[in-house]
Amino acid sequence: MTLSSFHPRLALPAFITYGLVFQVHELHSAPLKVMGPPGPVTVAMGEDAVLPCRFSPVQSTQDMEVTWFREQLSPFVHRYQGGQDQNGNQMLQYEGRTELWKDELAEGSANLKIFDVQLSDRGNYTCFVLNGSDYDEAVVELKVTASGSAPLVALERYQDGGIRVSCRSAGWYPRPRVLWRDPHGQHLPSLSESVTQDQSSLFAVESSIILTRGTKQNFSCWVRHVLDGQERGSAFYISDPFFRNAHPWIIALSMVLVVLVAVLIITVCLFKIKGKHEEQIAMREAALRDRDAEIEKQAEELAWRRYAVPIEEVKVVLDSDTAHRTLVLSDDCKSVRREEKPQDIPDIPKRFDSWRCVLGREGFTSGRCYWEVEVVNGGGWVVGVCREDVKRKGELFLKPEEGFWTVGPWEGCFQALTSPARTSLSEIQTPKRIRISLCYEEGRVSFFSVDENIPIFTFQVTSFEGKTVYPFFWLGCGTRLKVWP
């Protein structure tokens, strides 16, 4: 039946009804889209932060799952599922400190509130929204600031014909800037400046300046916040008699220098009298030291070659059939980068669907081999090996019991993902190029820093149970990895 066959009085209502049905159909068929703010969210330490996250189209909130996480889906920062909050696997540092505004879910908003923000909360957060089989995510950056104490100004001592004055302030984040100003607001150059951080990562700064006679006696020291421009200052005044007392000190210092020069001349003469005998002894000792240093260098080189160079170098090619939908491989399958927008590719059984992982195309069932991985762009990353029977769907646990032997900068610390607890490698500088060594028969997986030619970590000897072992890669936000050769 066409629209023209309706009675004239029914034509307009029927047309409106048809249009509404068409719009509803289009709304339900639209893909899920999650959006974050255009820039970072900046909050002062101790205040509450709201991380914005919007999604469209708006559907039933009863079947919706919203997860806020940092480096990995679990443990998470906050999760909403089945119409209520789920706290079973929440990160310890966020217990009792997060709130999802559930009343606004029906309006397309999944904002997360974090109470009493600390410096450890700064970094990237991912807003992950799942509705049925459709999902999307957005990244929100949280910056945390702290304003420190008012500067403390102290007169220290006479120096270089003037008076050394210091200015100290603590409790800042990020690192602040110290400014000296004269009565007209003009900046004065500082003599020295030192910066330290306490256990809470808060900065303390100290700056010194030398004031000489003839300059204005009214001065001020200011400490400026680099993000919001907020300043805290202290003014001071030095009277003229203090400058007059600086000159006798210089005279006394000059006399001391004259005495030191005289002592130095006498010492030089004594050394000349001793003659060539001691010079020859010094030359022999220097030669012995050089020889010992060369022997030690050769021993270190032999140790590196012994432990870091396996028998066979293998060429690793990445397997696109295992790559998560957000991982984009190069044409030669030798590099991979993480994008925020998922690709439209089929979800086959061997593909990872939740974790941003990819495997090497060829696996190993015997032999001793190695390959290298270069970190081209750094976010979070994990590299190593895994058995062929590891989980590809849902949540993963990167530990040997689950078939993973990996290392990487995980949760802000370079570490080996051992079990039951991870092993911190804080004494090792996070490498830009890392070598993975596999000895299948011995059940040994080792890692080496190519940057510094040193071993990093070796897992306890294990058995691969006769199963194939593949190169393994996990990429965090904004990361790109390349395999060599």
Tab-separated table of C-alpha atoms in Angstrom:
chain	number	residue	atom	x	y	z
A	1	MET	CA	0.000	0.000	0.000
A	2	THR	CA	1.446	3.396	-0.918
A	3	LEU	CA	1.148	6.586	1.102
A	4	SER	CA	-1.169	8.083	-1.557
A	5	SER	CA	-3.826	5.390	-0.931
A	6	PHE	CA	-4.536	6.740	2.588
A	7	HIS	CA	-7.525	8.962	3.315
A	8	PRO	CA	-6.418	12.638	3.187
A	9	ARG	CA	-7.045	13.072	6.930
A	10	LEU	CA	-4.712	10.104	7.651
A	11	ALA	CA	-1.923	10.985	5.216
A	12	LEU	CA	-0.015	13.429	7.472
A	13	PRO	CA	-0.013	11.188	10.663
A	14	ALA	CA	1.061	8.213	8.571
A	15	PHE	CA	3.927	10.213	7.041
A	16	ILE	CA	5.139	11.340	10.495
A	17	THR	CA	4.941	7.760	11.840
A	18	TYR	CA	6.903	6.460	8.855
A	19	GLY	CA	9.618	9.080	9.397
A	20	LEU	CA	9.972	8.279	13.114
A	21	VAL	CA	10.275	4.547	12.433
A	22	PHE	CA	12.941	5.220	9.804
A	23	GLN	CA	14.931	7.442	12.188
A	24	VAL	CA	14.746	4.876	14.999
A	25	HIS	CA	15.997	2.196	12.609
A	26	GLU	CA	18.898	4.418	11.562
A	27	LEU	CA	19.708	5.181	15.225
A	28	HIS	CA	19.910	1.504	16.188
A	29	SER	CA	22.048	0.653	13.190
A	30	ALA	CA	24.625	3.388	13.872
A	31	PRO	CA	27.995	2.102	15.233
A	32	LEU	CA	28.983	2.839	18.833
A	33	LYS	CA	31.301	5.869	19.120
A	34	VAL	CA	33.165	6.869	22.319
A	35	MET	CA	34.712	10.356	22.618
A	36	GLY	CA	36.993	11.966	25.206
A	37	PRO	CA	37.865	15.634	25.790
A	38	PRO	CA	39.952	17.544	23.181
A	39	GLY	CA	42.869	17.995	25.607
A	40	PRO	CA	44.278	16.876	28.976
A	41	VAL	CA	42.374	17.294	32.252
A	42	THR	CA	44.464	19.278	34.783
A	43	VAL	CA	43.665	19.060	38.531
A	44	ALA	CA	45.487	20.283	41.641
A	45	MET	CA	46.676	17.579	44.055
A	46	GLY	CA	44.101	16.888	46.776
A	47	GLU	CA	41.135	18.032	44.670
A	48	ASP	CA	38.573	15.840	42.880
A	49	ALA	CA	38.975	15.150	39.150
A	50	VAL	CA	36.220	14.460	36.601
A	51	LEU	CA	37.334	12.539	33.492
A	52	PRO	CA	34.847	13.283	30.666
A	53	CYS	CA	33.655	10.493	28.355
A	54	ARG	CA	30.697	10.587	25.973
A	55	PHE	CA	29.246	7.886	23.731
A	56	SER	CA	26.612	7.661	21.022
A	57	PRO	CA	24.131	6.462	20.102
A	58	VAL	CA	22.423	6.154	23.515
A	59	GLN	CA	20.962	2.682	24.097
A	60	SER	CA	19.733	0.609	27.041
A	61	THR	CA	21.997	1.196	30.037
A	62	GLN	CA	20.973	-2.120	31.661
A	63	ASP	CA	22.955	-4.164	29.097
A	64	MET	CA	25.820	-1.673	28.890
A	65	GLU	CA	29.323	-2.214	30.319
A	66	VAL	CA	31.619	0.762	31.074
A	67	THR	CA	35.206	0.108	32.165
A	68	TRP	CA	37.787	2.772	33.026
A	69	PHE	CA	41.326	1.328	33.051
A	70	ARG	CA	44.937	2.392	32.688
A	71	GLU	CA	47.461	-0.015	31.127
A	72	GLN	CA	45.239	-3.109	31.160
A	73	LEU	CA	41.564	-4.064	31.456
A	74	SER	CA	42.168	-5.837	34.770
A	75	PRO	CA	42.741	-4.802	37.440
A	76	PHE	CA	40.674	-1.775	36.458
A	77	VAL	CA	40.086	1.739	37.823
A	78	HIS	CA	36.252	1.440	37.789
A	79	ARG	CA	33.757	-0.937	36.148
A	80	TYR	CA	29.973	-0.678	35.654
A	81	GLN	CA	28.210	-3.860	34.501
A	82	GLY	CA	24.742	-5.358	34.850
A	83	GLY	CA	23.262	-2.092	36.091
A	84	GLN	CA	25.682	-1.671	39.039
A	85	ASP	CA	29.334	-1.053	39.957
A	86	GLN	CA	31.690	-4.060	40.050
A	87	ASN	CA	34.490	-3.740	42.623
A	88	GLY	CA	35.842	-7.295	42.641
A	89	ASN	CA	39.066	-6.622	40.725
A	90	GLN	CA	39.564	-2.877	41.249
A	91	MET	CA	43.114	-1.460	41.572
A	92	LEU	CA	43.993	-0.972	45.257
A	93	GLN	CA	44.922	2.706	44.879
A	94	TYR	CA	41.385	3.527	43.635
A	95	GLU	CA	39.325	1.624	46.256
A	96	GLY	CA	36.651	3.980	47.625
A	97	ARG	CA	37.973	6.867	45.469
A	98	THR	CA	35.980	6.553	42.214
A	99	GLU	CA	32.385	7.259	41.189
A	100	LEU	CA	30.686	6.725	37.816
A	101	TRP	CA	27.793	9.139	37.214
A	102	LYS	CA	25.227	6.436	36.404
A	103	ASP	CA	22.331	8.919	36.209
A	104	GLU	CA	23.945	10.437	33.121
A	105	LEU	CA	24.428	7.143	31.217
A	106	ALA	CA	20.990	7.527	29.673
A	107	GLU	CA	22.190	10.879	28.259
A	108	GLY	CA	25.314	9.368	26.626
A	109	SER	CA	27.757	10.369	29.394
A	110	ALA	CA	30.149	7.950	31.196
A	111	ASN	CA	32.093	10.523	33.229
A	112	LEU	CA	34.324	9.193	36.020
A	113	LYS	CA	35.040	11.134	39.221
A	114	ILE	CA	38.270	10.462	41.174
A	115	PHE	CA	38.366	11.821	44.733
A	116	ASP	CA	41.438	13.320	46.446
A	117	VAL	CA	43.740	13.148	43.409
A	118	GLN	CA	47.407	12.314	44.103
A	119	LEU	CA	50.505	12.576	41.905
A	120	SER	CA	50.434	8.797	41.372
A	121	ASP	CA	47.066	9.235	39.592
A	122	ARG	CA	48.550	11.233	36.698
A	123	GLY	CA	48.717	9.577	33.275
A	124	ASN	CA	46.416	8.139	30.593
A	125	TYR	CA	42.994	6.583	31.321
A	126	THR	CA	40.933	4.599	28.807
A	127	CYS	CA	37.125	4.822	28.741
A	128	PHE	CA	35.900	1.470	27.308
A	129	VAL	CA	32.169	1.131	26.483
A	130	LEU	CA	30.672	-2.253	25.472
A	131	ASN	CA	27.066	-2.751	24.322
A	132	GLY	CA	26.276	-6.200	23.009
A	133	SER	CA	28.930	-7.067	20.409
A	134	ASP	CA	29.728	-3.416	19.671
A	135	TYR	CA	32.426	-1.512	21.587
A	136	ASP	CA	34.717	1.504	21.373
A	137	GLU	CA	37.157	3.379	23.606
A	138	ALA	CA	38.744	6.813	24.118
A	139	VAL	CA	41.888	7.920	25.981
A	140	VAL	CA	41.810	10.758	28.557
A	141	GLU	CA	45.041	12.256	29.959
A	142	LEU	CA	45.046	13.426	33.598
A	143	LYS	CA	47.658	15.982	34.693
A	144	VAL	CA	48.150	16.612	38.423
A	145	THR	CA	49.697	19.813	39.790
A	146	ALA	CA	50.802	20.983	43.240
A	147	SER	CA	51.552	24.517	44.498
A	148	GLY	CA	54.288	24.628	47.127
A	149	SER	CA	55.172	26.830	50.047
A	150	ALA	CA	55.997	30.533	49.990
A	151	PRO	CA	59.725	31.094	49.334
A	152	LEU	CA	62.052	31.297	52.328
A	153	VAL	CA	64.826	33.885	51.773
A	154	ALA	CA	68.081	33.627	53.775
A	155	LEU	CA	71.307	35.707	53.875
A	156	GLU	CA	74.061	33.089	53.760
A	157	ARG	CA	77.535	34.705	53.666
A	158	TYR	CA	79.852	37.243	52.055
A	159	GLN	CA	81.117	36.083	48.659
A	160	ASP	CA	82.915	37.707	45.691
A	161	GLY	CA	82.637	41.218	47.139
A	162	GLY	CA	78.916	40.880	47.795
A	163	ILE	CA	76.322	39.007	49.837
A	164	ARG	CA	75.112	35.522	48.854
A	165	VAL	CA	71.333	35.215	49.271
A	166	SER	CA	69.371	31.967	48.883
A	167	CYS	CA	65.692	31.302	48.178
A	168	ARG	CA	64.051	27.962	49.035
A	169	SER	CA	60.571	26.513	48.418
A	170	ALA	CA	59.125	22.961	48.485
A	171	GLY	CA	55.975	21.008	47.612
A	172	TRP	CA	55.649	21.785	43.860
A	173	TYR	CA	54.650	19.690	40.851
A	174	PRO	CA	55.702	19.806	38.098
A	175	ARG	CA	59.125	21.378	38.530
A	176	PRO	CA	58.630	25.137	39.104
A	177	ARG	CA	60.733	28.091	37.965
A	178	VAL	CA	62.579	30.432	40.383
A	179	LEU	CA	62.763	34.139	39.487
A	180	TRP	CA	64.747	36.962	41.135
A	181	ARG	CA	63.414	40.497	40.594
A	182	ASP	CA	64.626	44.007	41.391
A	183	PRO	CA	62.315	46.838	42.625
A	184	HIS	CA	61.249	47.515	39.005
A	185	GLY	CA	60.247	43.902	38.356
A	186	GLN	CA	63.255	43.208	36.141
A	187	HIS	CA	64.684	39.679	36.286
A	188	LEU	CA	68.122	39.129	37.831
A	189	PRO	CA	70.418	36.231	36.823
A	190	SER	CA	70.885	33.561	39.494
A	191	LEU	CA	74.249	32.195	40.598
A	192	SER	CA	73.128	28.593	41.037
A	193	GLU	CA	69.965	26.512	41.225
A	194	SER	CA	69.302	23.011	42.565
A	195	VAL	CA	66.199	20.819	42.332
A	196	THR	CA	65.313	17.723	44.389
A	197	GLN	CA	62.309	15.392	44.638
A	198	ASP	CA	60.949	13.720	47.762
A	199	GLN	CA	59.366	10.263	48.048
A	200	SER	CA	56.010	11.732	46.922
A	201	SER	CA	57.657	13.096	43.710
A	202	LEU	CA	57.127	16.697	44.876
A	203	PHE	CA	59.846	19.157	43.842
A	204	ALA	CA	61.910	21.359	46.143
A	205	VAL	CA	63.967	24.177	44.579
A	206	GLU	CA	66.770	26.363	45.876
A	207	SER	CA	68.350	29.288	44.024
A	208	SER	CA	71.202	31.614	45.023
A	209	ILE	CA	72.228	35.107	43.932
A	210	ILE	CA	75.100	37.447	44.847
A	211	LEU	CA	74.115	41.064	45.554
A	212	THR	CA	76.865	43.722	45.379
A	213	ARG	CA	77.071	47.271	46.667
A	214	GLY	CA	75.618	49.846	44.307
A	215	THR	CA	72.616	47.771	43.338
A	216	LYS	CA	69.159	48.426	44.740
A	217	GLN	CA	68.610	46.903	48.134
A	218	ASN	CA	64.947	45.982	47.549
A	219	PHE	CA	64.638	42.501	46.033
A	220	SER	CA	62.101	39.668	45.769
A	221	CYS	CA	62.178	35.942	45.024
A	222	TRP	CA	59.281	34.329	43.155
A	223	VAL	CA	58.476	30.679	42.456
A	224	ARG	CA	56.254	30.210	39.403
A	225	HIS	CA	54.056	27.232	38.472
A	226	VAL	CA	54.891	26.322	34.858
A	227	LEU	CA	51.373	25.115	33.959
A	228	ASP	CA	48.996	27.767	35.299
A	229	GLY	CA	51.480	30.621	35.868
A	230	GLN	CA	50.604	30.873	39.581
A	231	GLU	CA	53.382	32.555	41.622
A	232	ARG	CA	54.387	32.760	45.261
A	233	GLY	CA	56.931	35.364	46.326
A	234	SER	CA	58.851	36.843	49.253
A	235	ALA	CA	60.413	40.337	49.311
A	236	PHE	CA	63.454	41.446	51.369
A	237	TYR	CA	65.667	44.484	51.978
A	238	ILE	CA	69.424	44.667	52.671
A	239	SER	CA	70.781	47.795	54.326
A	240	ASP	CA	74.006	49.452	53.159
A	241	PRO	CA	76.244	48.556	56.191
A	242	PHE	CA	76.103	44.889	55.223
A	243	PHE	CA	77.839	45.681	51.916
A	244	ARG	CA	80.648	47.668	53.621
A	245	ASN	CA	81.517	44.599	55.701
A	246	ALA	CA	82.046	42.542	52.539
A	247	HIS	CA	85.410	44.157	51.584
A	248	PRO	CA	87.535	43.090	54.622
A	249	TRP	CA	86.476	39.564	53.847
A	250	ILE	CA	87.861	39.902	50.331
A	251	ILE	CA	91.172	41.236	51.711
A	252	ALA	CA	91.466	38.321	54.110
A	253	LEU	CA	90.649	35.935	51.301
A	254	SER	CA	93.353	37.487	49.124
A	255	MET	CA	95.960	37.011	51.889
A	256	VAL	CA	94.968	33.386	52.192
A	257	LEU	CA	95.354	32.984	48.426
A	258	VAL	CA	98.856	34.509	48.563
A	259	VAL	CA	99.864	32.008	51.252
A	260	LEU	CA	98.414	29.163	49.199
A	261	VAL	CA	100.358	30.263	46.106
A	262	ALA	CA	103.585	30.379	48.135
A	263	VAL	CA	102.969	26.880	49.483
A	264	LEU	CA	102.251	25.678	45.954
A	265	ILE	CA	105.574	27.088	44.654
A	266	ILE	CA	107.521	25.401	47.470
A	267	THR	CA	105.759	22.105	46.755
A	268	VAL	CA	106.628	22.301	43.044
A	269	CYS	CA	110.287	22.866	43.910
A	270	LEU	CA	110.318	19.829	46.183
A	271	PHE	CA	108.845	17.688	43.404
A	272	LYS	CA	111.556	18.844	41.007
A	273	ILE	CA	114.241	17.867	43.532
A	274	LYS	CA	112.893	14.331	43.749
A	275	GLY	CA	113.600	14.077	40.022
A	276	LYS	CA	112.925	11.459	37.458
A	277	HIS	CA	112.708	8.457	39.790
A	278	GLU	CA	109.153	9.115	40.984
A	279	GLU	CA	108.105	10.139	37.451
A	280	GLN	CA	109.188	6.747	36.147
A	281	ILE	CA	107.310	4.992	38.953
A	282	ALA	CA	104.150	6.943	38.103
A	283	MET	CA	104.488	6.017	34.413
A	284	ARG	CA	104.820	2.314	35.274
A	285	GLU	CA	101.755	2.472	37.547
A	286	ALA	CA	99.741	4.206	34.813
A	287	ALA	CA	100.741	1.532	32.309
A	288	LEU	CA	99.647	-1.197	34.743
A	289	ARG	CA	96.306	0.507	35.275
A	290	ASP	CA	95.742	0.781	31.525
A	291	ARG	CA	96.564	-2.910	31.092
A	292	ASP	CA	94.171	-3.922	33.912
A	293	ALA	CA	91.419	-1.767	32.381
A	294	GLU	CA	91.933	-3.400	28.969
A	295	ILE	CA	91.833	-6.887	30.500
A	296	GLU	CA	88.608	-6.038	32.351
A	297	LYS	CA	87.060	-4.630	29.162
A	298	GLN	CA	87.955	-7.794	27.251
A	299	ALA	CA	86.480	-9.958	30.030
A	300	GLU	CA	83.202	-8.000	29.894
A	301	GLU	CA	83.095	-8.376	26.094
A	302	LEU	CA	83.662	-12.138	26.364
A	303	ALA	CA	80.917	-12.403	29.001
A	304	TRP	CA	78.499	-10.496	26.745
A	305	ARG	CA	79.294	-12.741	23.757
A	306	ARG	CA	79.006	-15.839	25.905
A	307	TYR	CA	75.564	-15.046	27.307
A	308	ALA	CA	73.996	-12.736	24.726
A	309	VAL	CA	74.859	-14.402	21.397
A	310	PRO	CA	72.955	-17.673	20.809
A	311	ILE	CA	73.692	-20.072	18.014
A	312	GLU	CA	71.093	-18.958	15.452
A	313	GLU	CA	69.649	-15.567	14.532
A	314	VAL	CA	66.066	-15.927	13.258
A	315	LYS	CA	64.031	-13.558	11.111
A	316	VAL	CA	60.708	-12.848	12.809
A	317	VAL	CA	57.684	-11.890	10.676
A	318	LEU	CA	54.485	-10.747	12.432
A	319	ASP	CA	51.279	-12.771	11.930
A	320	SER	CA	48.408	-10.465	10.864
A	321	ASP	CA	45.833	-13.209	11.613
A	322	THR	CA	46.659	-12.932	15.347
A	323	ALA	CA	46.791	-9.106	15.540
A	324	HIS	CA	44.154	-7.234	17.564
A	325	ARG	CA	41.870	-4.994	15.496
A	326	THR	CA	43.643	-1.807	16.714
A	327	LEU	CA	47.121	-3.045	15.649
A	328	VAL	CA	48.307	-1.999	12.168
A	329	LEU	CA	51.149	-4.013	10.596
A	330	SER	CA	53.582	-2.685	7.975
A	331	ASP	CA	53.546	-4.119	4.443
A	332	ASP	CA	56.547	-6.365	5.196
A	333	CYS	CA	55.024	-7.397	8.587
A	334	LYS	CA	58.246	-6.301	10.359
A	335	SER	CA	56.740	-3.452	12.401
A	336	VAL	CA	53.456	-2.808	14.207
A	337	ARG	CA	51.814	0.291	15.637
A	338	ARG	CA	48.732	0.781	17.811
A	339	GLU	CA	45.864	2.967	16.576
A	340	GLU	CA	42.809	4.003	18.593
A	341	LYS	CA	40.263	3.202	15.824
A	342	PRO	CA	39.669	-0.559	15.313
A	343	GLN	CA	40.005	-2.021	11.811
A	344	ASP	CA	37.098	-3.763	10.100
A	345	ILE	CA	38.599	-7.272	9.964
A	346	PRO	CA	37.051	-10.681	10.803
A	347	ASP	CA	37.311	-12.050	14.354
A	348	ILE	CA	38.874	-15.472	13.680
A	349	PRO	CA	39.730	-17.958	16.483
A	350	LYS	CA	43.475	-17.217	16.523
A	351	ARG	CA	43.026	-13.398	16.769
A	352	PHE	CA	43.328	-11.592	20.163
A	353	ASP	CA	40.042	-9.756	20.787
A	354	SER	CA	40.554	-7.803	24.071
A	355	TRP	CA	44.297	-7.323	24.565
A	356	ARG	CA	46.363	-5.431	21.956
A	357	CYS	CA	48.609	-8.403	21.133
A	358	VAL	CA	50.210	-9.959	18.049
A	359	LEU	CA	52.398	-13.062	17.571
A	360	GLY	CA	55.211	-14.001	15.227
A	361	ARG	CA	54.203	-16.019	12.182
A	362	GLU	CA	56.727	-18.823	12.751
A	363	GLY	CA	57.005	-20.747	16.037
A	364	PHE	CA	59.782	-22.862	17.570
A	365	THR	CA	59.814	-26.462	18.801
A	366	SER	CA	63.575	-26.943	19.096
A	367	GLY	CA	66.947	-25.246	18.903
A	368	ARG	CA	68.546	-22.123	20.319
A	369	CYS	CA	67.810	-18.771	18.657
A	370	TYR	CA	67.334	-15.038	19.172
A	371	TRP	CA	65.729	-11.947	17.633
A	372	GLU	CA	65.654	-8.244	18.524
A	373	VAL	CA	62.860	-5.693	19.022
A	374	GLU	CA	63.277	-1.914	18.629
A	375	VAL	CA	60.941	0.521	20.417
A	376	VAL	CA	60.316	3.198	17.764
A	377	ASN	CA	57.656	5.086	19.730
A	378	GLY	CA	57.469	4.484	23.429
A	379	GLY	CA	54.184	4.075	25.495
A	380	GLY	CA	53.694	0.850	27.372
A	381	TRP	CA	54.963	-2.367	25.767
A	382	VAL	CA	55.684	-5.998	26.630
A	383	VAL	CA	57.760	-8.461	24.579
A	384	GLY	CA	58.827	-12.088	24.992
A	385	VAL	CA	57.446	-15.510	24.055
A	386	CYS	CA	54.261	-17.506	24.632
A	387	ARG	CA	53.012	-21.058	24.053
A	388	GLU	CA	50.659	-21.784	21.149
A	389	ASP	CA	47.795	-22.723	23.526
A	390	VAL	CA	47.499	-19.352	25.345
A	391	LYS	CA	44.095	-17.658	25.529
A	392	ARG	CA	43.244	-15.410	22.582
A	393	LYS	CA	39.824	-14.219	23.780
A	394	GLY	CA	38.852	-12.180	26.827
A	395	GLU	CA	41.107	-11.233	29.730
A	396	LEU	CA	44.747	-12.426	29.799
A	397	PHE	CA	47.221	-12.942	32.659
A	398	LEU	CA	50.801	-12.464	31.484
A	399	LYS	CA	52.665	-14.962	33.685
A	400	PRO	CA	54.527	-18.240	33.129
A	401	GLU	CA	51.683	-20.399	34.487
A	402	GLU	CA	49.473	-19.074	31.675
A	403	GLY	CA	52.181	-19.650	29.032
A	404	PHE	CA	53.779	-16.160	28.885
A	405	TRP	CA	57.462	-15.270	29.548
A	406	THR	CA	57.725	-11.483	29.069
A	407	VAL	CA	59.355	-8.209	30.215
A	408	GLY	CA	58.500	-4.532	29.649
A	409	PRO	CA	57.685	-1.141	31.211
A	410	TRP	CA	54.493	-2.306	32.953
A	411	GLU	CA	52.460	0.084	35.164
A	412	GLY	CA	55.223	2.719	35.070
A	413	CYS	CA	58.086	0.373	36.075
A	414	PHE	CA	60.395	-1.743	33.915
A	415	GLN	CA	59.920	-5.309	35.201
A	416	ALA	CA	59.806	-9.002	34.408
A	417	LEU	CA	56.251	-10.399	34.547
A	418	THR	CA	57.039	-13.295	36.871
A	419	SER	CA	54.680	-15.076	39.269
A	420	PRO	CA	53.324	-14.903	41.936
A	421	ALA	CA	54.855	-11.382	42.101
A	422	ARG	CA	56.464	-9.410	39.302
A	423	THR	CA	60.233	-8.771	39.469
A	424	SER	CA	61.208	-5.061	39.424
A	425	LEU	CA	64.160	-4.205	37.168
A	426	SER	CA	64.459	-0.580	38.328
A	427	GLU	CA	68.275	-0.742	38.222
A	428	ILE	CA	68.069	-1.377	34.450
A	429	GLN	CA	67.464	1.595	32.155
A	430	THR	CA	64.471	0.794	29.942
A	431	PRO	CA	66.097	-0.271	26.633
A	432	LYS	CA	65.216	1.085	23.208
A	433	ARG	CA	66.395	-2.162	21.615
A	434	ILE	CA	66.005	-5.496	23.391
A	435	ARG	CA	67.184	-9.001	22.470
A	436	ILE	CA	65.040	-12.094	23.249
A	437	SER	CA	66.940	-15.402	23.492
A	438	LEU	CA	65.177	-18.801	23.475
A	439	CYS	CA	66.733	-22.214	24.210
A	440	TYR	CA	63.846	-24.651	23.675
A	441	GLU	CA	65.459	-27.871	24.957
A	442	GLU	CA	66.721	-26.236	28.160
A	443	GLY	CA	63.428	-24.350	28.682
A	444	ARG	CA	65.307	-21.056	29.062
A	445	VAL	CA	64.071	-17.547	28.073
A	446	SER	CA	66.539	-14.644	28.472
A	447	PHE	CA	66.510	-10.915	27.721
A	448	PHE	CA	69.420	-8.551	26.957
A	449	SER	CA	69.797	-4.798	26.475
A	450	VAL	CA	71.385	-4.155	23.082
A	451	ASP	CA	71.793	-0.471	24.063
A	452	GLU	CA	74.176	-1.272	26.942
A	453	ASN	CA	75.336	-4.823	25.974
A	454	ILE	CA	74.240	-6.261	29.330
A	455	PRO	CA	71.926	-9.120	30.405
A	456	ILE	CA	68.526	-7.979	31.744
A	457	PHE	CA	66.697	-11.035	33.083
A	458	THR	CA	66.466	-14.833	32.692
A	459	PHE	CA	63.297	-16.732	33.671
A	460	GLN	CA	63.548	-19.894	35.750
A	461	VAL	CA	64.099	-23.004	33.637
A	462	THR	CA	60.759	-24.451	32.542
A	463	SER	CA	59.292	-27.049	30.181
A	464	PHE	CA	57.355	-26.025	27.090
A	465	GLU	CA	55.631	-29.455	27.141
A	466	GLY	CA	56.487	-30.096	23.488
A	467	LYS	CA	54.245	-27.230	22.348
A	468	THR	CA	55.192	-24.581	19.806
A	469	VAL	CA	56.536	-21.293	21.228
A	470	TYR	CA	55.905	-18.002	19.365
A	471	PRO	CA	57.369	-14.455	19.637
A	472	PHE	CA	54.876	-12.301	21.615
A	473	PHE	CA	54.198	-8.543	21.516
A	474	TRP	CA	51.762	-6.290	23.484
A	475	LEU	CA	51.433	-2.561	22.689
A	476	GLY	CA	50.148	0.282	24.870
A	477	CYS	CA	48.713	3.591	23.679
A	478	GLY	CA	50.789	5.315	20.974
A	479	THR	CA	53.399	2.538	20.780
A	480	ARG	CA	55.224	1.288	17.665
A	481	LEU	CA	57.581	-1.722	17.654
A	482	LYS	CA	59.921	-3.087	14.973
A	483	VAL	CA	61.518	-6.550	14.824
A	484	TRP	CA	65.077	-7.223	13.639
A	485	PRO	CA	66.575	-8.577	11.496
